[in-house]
Amino acid sequence: MEIVMIKKLGCGPCKTFEPIVKAEAEKRSLGFRHIMQEDMPEEIRPPYFPYFYLYNDGEVIEHWGGTSDRKLEKVLDRSLNK
C-alpha cells in the first residue's frame, strides 16, 4: 500500500502535516510520496489541500483531505484491517 499526498506550493498546512503522514506511513510499512498540484491537470486536482489517496495494488481504496491526525489514523486502521 502507498499513501500519495497532493500538496500545493506555499501551503502551510501541507508543510506541517507532511512529516506526520510520512512517520505514520513508515510506522505501518506503507509507501509514501507527494505530488504537487501544479504538476497535475486542472480537471483532476482535488478540492482542497493537502489531499490524500491510499493505493493498494494500483487502485485507490481511500481518499480524504485535511490535516486531522485522528482522521489519518482512522482511515489507515480501517483500510489495513480489511
PDB file of C-alpha atoms in Angstrom:
ATOM      1  CA  MET A   1       0.000   0.000   0.000  1.00  0.00           C
ATOM      2  CA  GLU A   2       1.059   3.567  -0.607  1.00  0.00           C
ATOM      3  CA  ILE A   3      -0.112   6.979   0.576  1.00  0.00           C
ATOM      4  CA  VAL A   4       0.011   9.697  -2.080  1.00  0.00           C
ATOM      5  CA  MET A   5      -0.210  13.257  -0.799  1.00  0.00           C
ATOM      6  CA  ILE A   6      -1.329  16.032  -3.127  1.00  0.00           C
ATOM      7  CA  LYS A   7       0.092  19.329  -1.946  1.00  0.00           C
ATOM      8  CA  LYS A   8       0.217  22.891  -3.186  1.00  0.00           C
ATOM      9  CA  LEU A   9       3.142  25.293  -3.370  1.00  0.00           C
ATOM     10  CA  GLY A  10       3.012  27.660  -0.402  1.00  0.00           C
ATOM     11  CA  CYS A  11       0.504  25.533   1.544  1.00  0.00           C
ATOM     12  CA  GLY A  12       1.415  25.891   5.224  1.00  0.00           C
ATOM     13  CA  PRO A  13      -0.783  23.011   6.430  1.00  0.00           C
ATOM     14  CA  CYS A  14       0.787  20.772   3.757  1.00  0.00           C
ATOM     15  CA  LYS A  15       4.294  21.519   5.063  1.00  0.00           C
ATOM     16  CA  THR A  16       3.234  20.980   8.667  1.00  0.00           C
ATOM     17  CA  PHE A  17       1.336  17.726   8.100  1.00  0.00           C
ATOM     18  CA  GLU A  18       3.673  16.007   5.610  1.00  0.00           C
ATOM     19  CA  PRO A  19       6.200  14.783   8.243  1.00  0.00           C
ATOM     20  CA  ILE A  20       3.329  13.404  10.340  1.00  0.00           C
ATOM     21  CA  VAL A  21       1.987  11.415   7.381  1.00  0.00           C
ATOM     22  CA  LYS A  22       5.488  10.201   6.450  1.00  0.00           C
ATOM     23  CA  ALA A  23       6.066   8.978  10.014  1.00  0.00           C
ATOM     24  CA  GLU A  24       2.703   7.194  10.097  1.00  0.00           C
ATOM     25  CA  ALA A  25       3.446   5.552   6.728  1.00  0.00           C
ATOM     26  CA  GLU A  26       6.843   4.354   7.989  1.00  0.00           C
ATOM     27  CA  LYS A  27       5.329   3.058  11.224  1.00  0.00           C
ATOM     28  CA  ARG A  28       2.845   0.985   9.224  1.00  0.00           C
ATOM     29  CA  SER A  29       5.328  -0.078   6.490  1.00  0.00           C
ATOM     30  CA  LEU A  30       3.472   1.856   3.794  1.00  0.00           C
ATOM     31  CA  GLY A  31       4.974   3.671   0.845  1.00  0.00           C
ATOM     32  CA  PHE A  32       4.714   7.457   0.737  1.00  0.00           C
ATOM     33  CA  ARG A  33       5.154  10.076  -1.959  1.00  0.00           C
ATOM     34  CA  HIS A  34       3.822  13.510  -2.760  1.00  0.00           C
ATOM     35  CA  ILE A  35       2.668  15.170  -5.953  1.00  0.00           C
ATOM     36  CA  MET A  36       2.492  18.917  -6.446  1.00  0.00           C
ATOM     37  CA  GLN A  37      -0.933  20.069  -7.627  1.00  0.00           C
ATOM     38  CA  GLU A  38       0.829  22.372 -10.064  1.00  0.00           C
ATOM     39  CA  ASP A  39       2.032  19.231 -11.898  1.00  0.00           C
ATOM     40  CA  MET A  40      -1.496  17.831 -12.273  1.00  0.00           C
ATOM     41  CA  PRO A  41      -4.061  18.535 -14.989  1.00  0.00           C
ATOM     42  CA  GLU A  42      -6.580  21.059 -13.664  1.00  0.00           C
ATOM     43  CA  GLU A  43      -9.573  18.764 -14.201  1.00  0.00           C
ATOM     44  CA  ILE A  44      -8.271  16.155 -11.719  1.00  0.00           C
ATOM     45  CA  ARG A  45      -6.975  18.464  -8.988  1.00  0.00           C
ATOM     46  CA  PRO A  46      -8.524  17.860  -5.564  1.00  0.00           C
ATOM     47  CA  PRO A  47     -10.886  20.418  -3.996  1.00  0.00           C
ATOM     48  CA  TYR A  48      -8.506  21.414  -1.160  1.00  0.00           C
ATOM     49  CA  PHE A  49      -5.052  20.703   0.215  1.00  0.00           C
ATOM     50  CA  PRO A  50      -3.490  18.602   1.465  1.00  0.00           C
ATOM     51  CA  TYR A  51      -5.404  15.742  -0.098  1.00  0.00           C
ATOM     52  CA  PHE A  52      -4.536  12.065   0.184  1.00  0.00           C
ATOM     53  CA  TYR A  53      -5.067   8.868  -1.767  1.00  0.00           C
ATOM     54  CA  LEU A  54      -4.358   5.422  -0.374  1.00  0.00           C
ATOM     55  CA  TYR A  55      -3.439   2.923  -3.085  1.00  0.00           C
ATOM     56  CA  ASN A  56      -3.373  -0.849  -2.890  1.00  0.00           C
ATOM     57  CA  ASP A  57      -2.054  -2.727  -5.925  1.00  0.00           C
ATOM     58  CA  GLY A  58      -2.514   0.373  -8.092  1.00  0.00           C
ATOM     59  CA  GLU A  59      -6.132   1.012  -7.077  1.00  0.00           C
ATOM     60  CA  VAL A  60      -7.422   3.862  -4.931  1.00  0.00           C
ATOM     61  CA  ILE A  61      -9.022   2.332  -1.855  1.00  0.00           C
ATOM     62  CA  GLU A  62      -9.439   5.521   0.214  1.00  0.00           C
ATOM     63  CA  HIS A  63      -9.204   9.277  -0.283  1.00  0.00           C
ATOM     64  CA  TRP A  64      -9.545  12.147   2.151  1.00  0.00           C
ATOM     65  CA  GLY A  65      -8.397  15.673   2.791  1.00  0.00           C
ATOM     66  CA  GLY A  66      -7.273  17.823   5.654  1.00  0.00           C
ATOM     67  CA  THR A  67      -4.795  17.698   8.499  1.00  0.00           C
ATOM     68  CA  SER A  68      -6.501  15.680  11.215  1.00  0.00           C
ATOM     69  CA  ASP A  69      -4.212  13.164  12.930  1.00  0.00           C
ATOM     70  CA  ARG A  70      -7.267  11.246  14.110  1.00  0.00           C
ATOM     71  CA  LYS A  71      -8.745  11.016  10.629  1.00  0.00           C
ATOM     72  CA  LEU A  72      -5.421   9.792   9.217  1.00  0.00           C
ATOM     73  CA  GLU A  73      -5.195   7.049  11.841  1.00  0.00           C
ATOM     74  CA  LYS A  74      -8.857   6.097  11.418  1.00  0.00           C
ATOM     75  CA  VAL A  75      -8.586   5.771   7.624  1.00  0.00           C
ATOM     76  CA  LEU A  76      -5.383   3.727   7.854  1.00  0.00           C
ATOM     77  CA  ASP A  77      -6.728   1.483  10.627  1.00  0.00           C
ATOM     78  CA  ARG A  78      -9.894   0.795   8.639  1.00  0.00           C
ATOM     79  CA  SER A  79      -8.009   0.121   5.397  1.00  0.00           C
ATOM     80  CA  LEU A  80      -5.315  -2.083   6.895  1.00  0.00           C
ATOM     81  CA  ASN A  81      -7.829  -4.192   8.806  1.00  0.00           C
ATOM     82  CA  LYS A  82      -9.950  -5.099   5.763  1.00  0.00           C
TER      83      LYS A  82
END
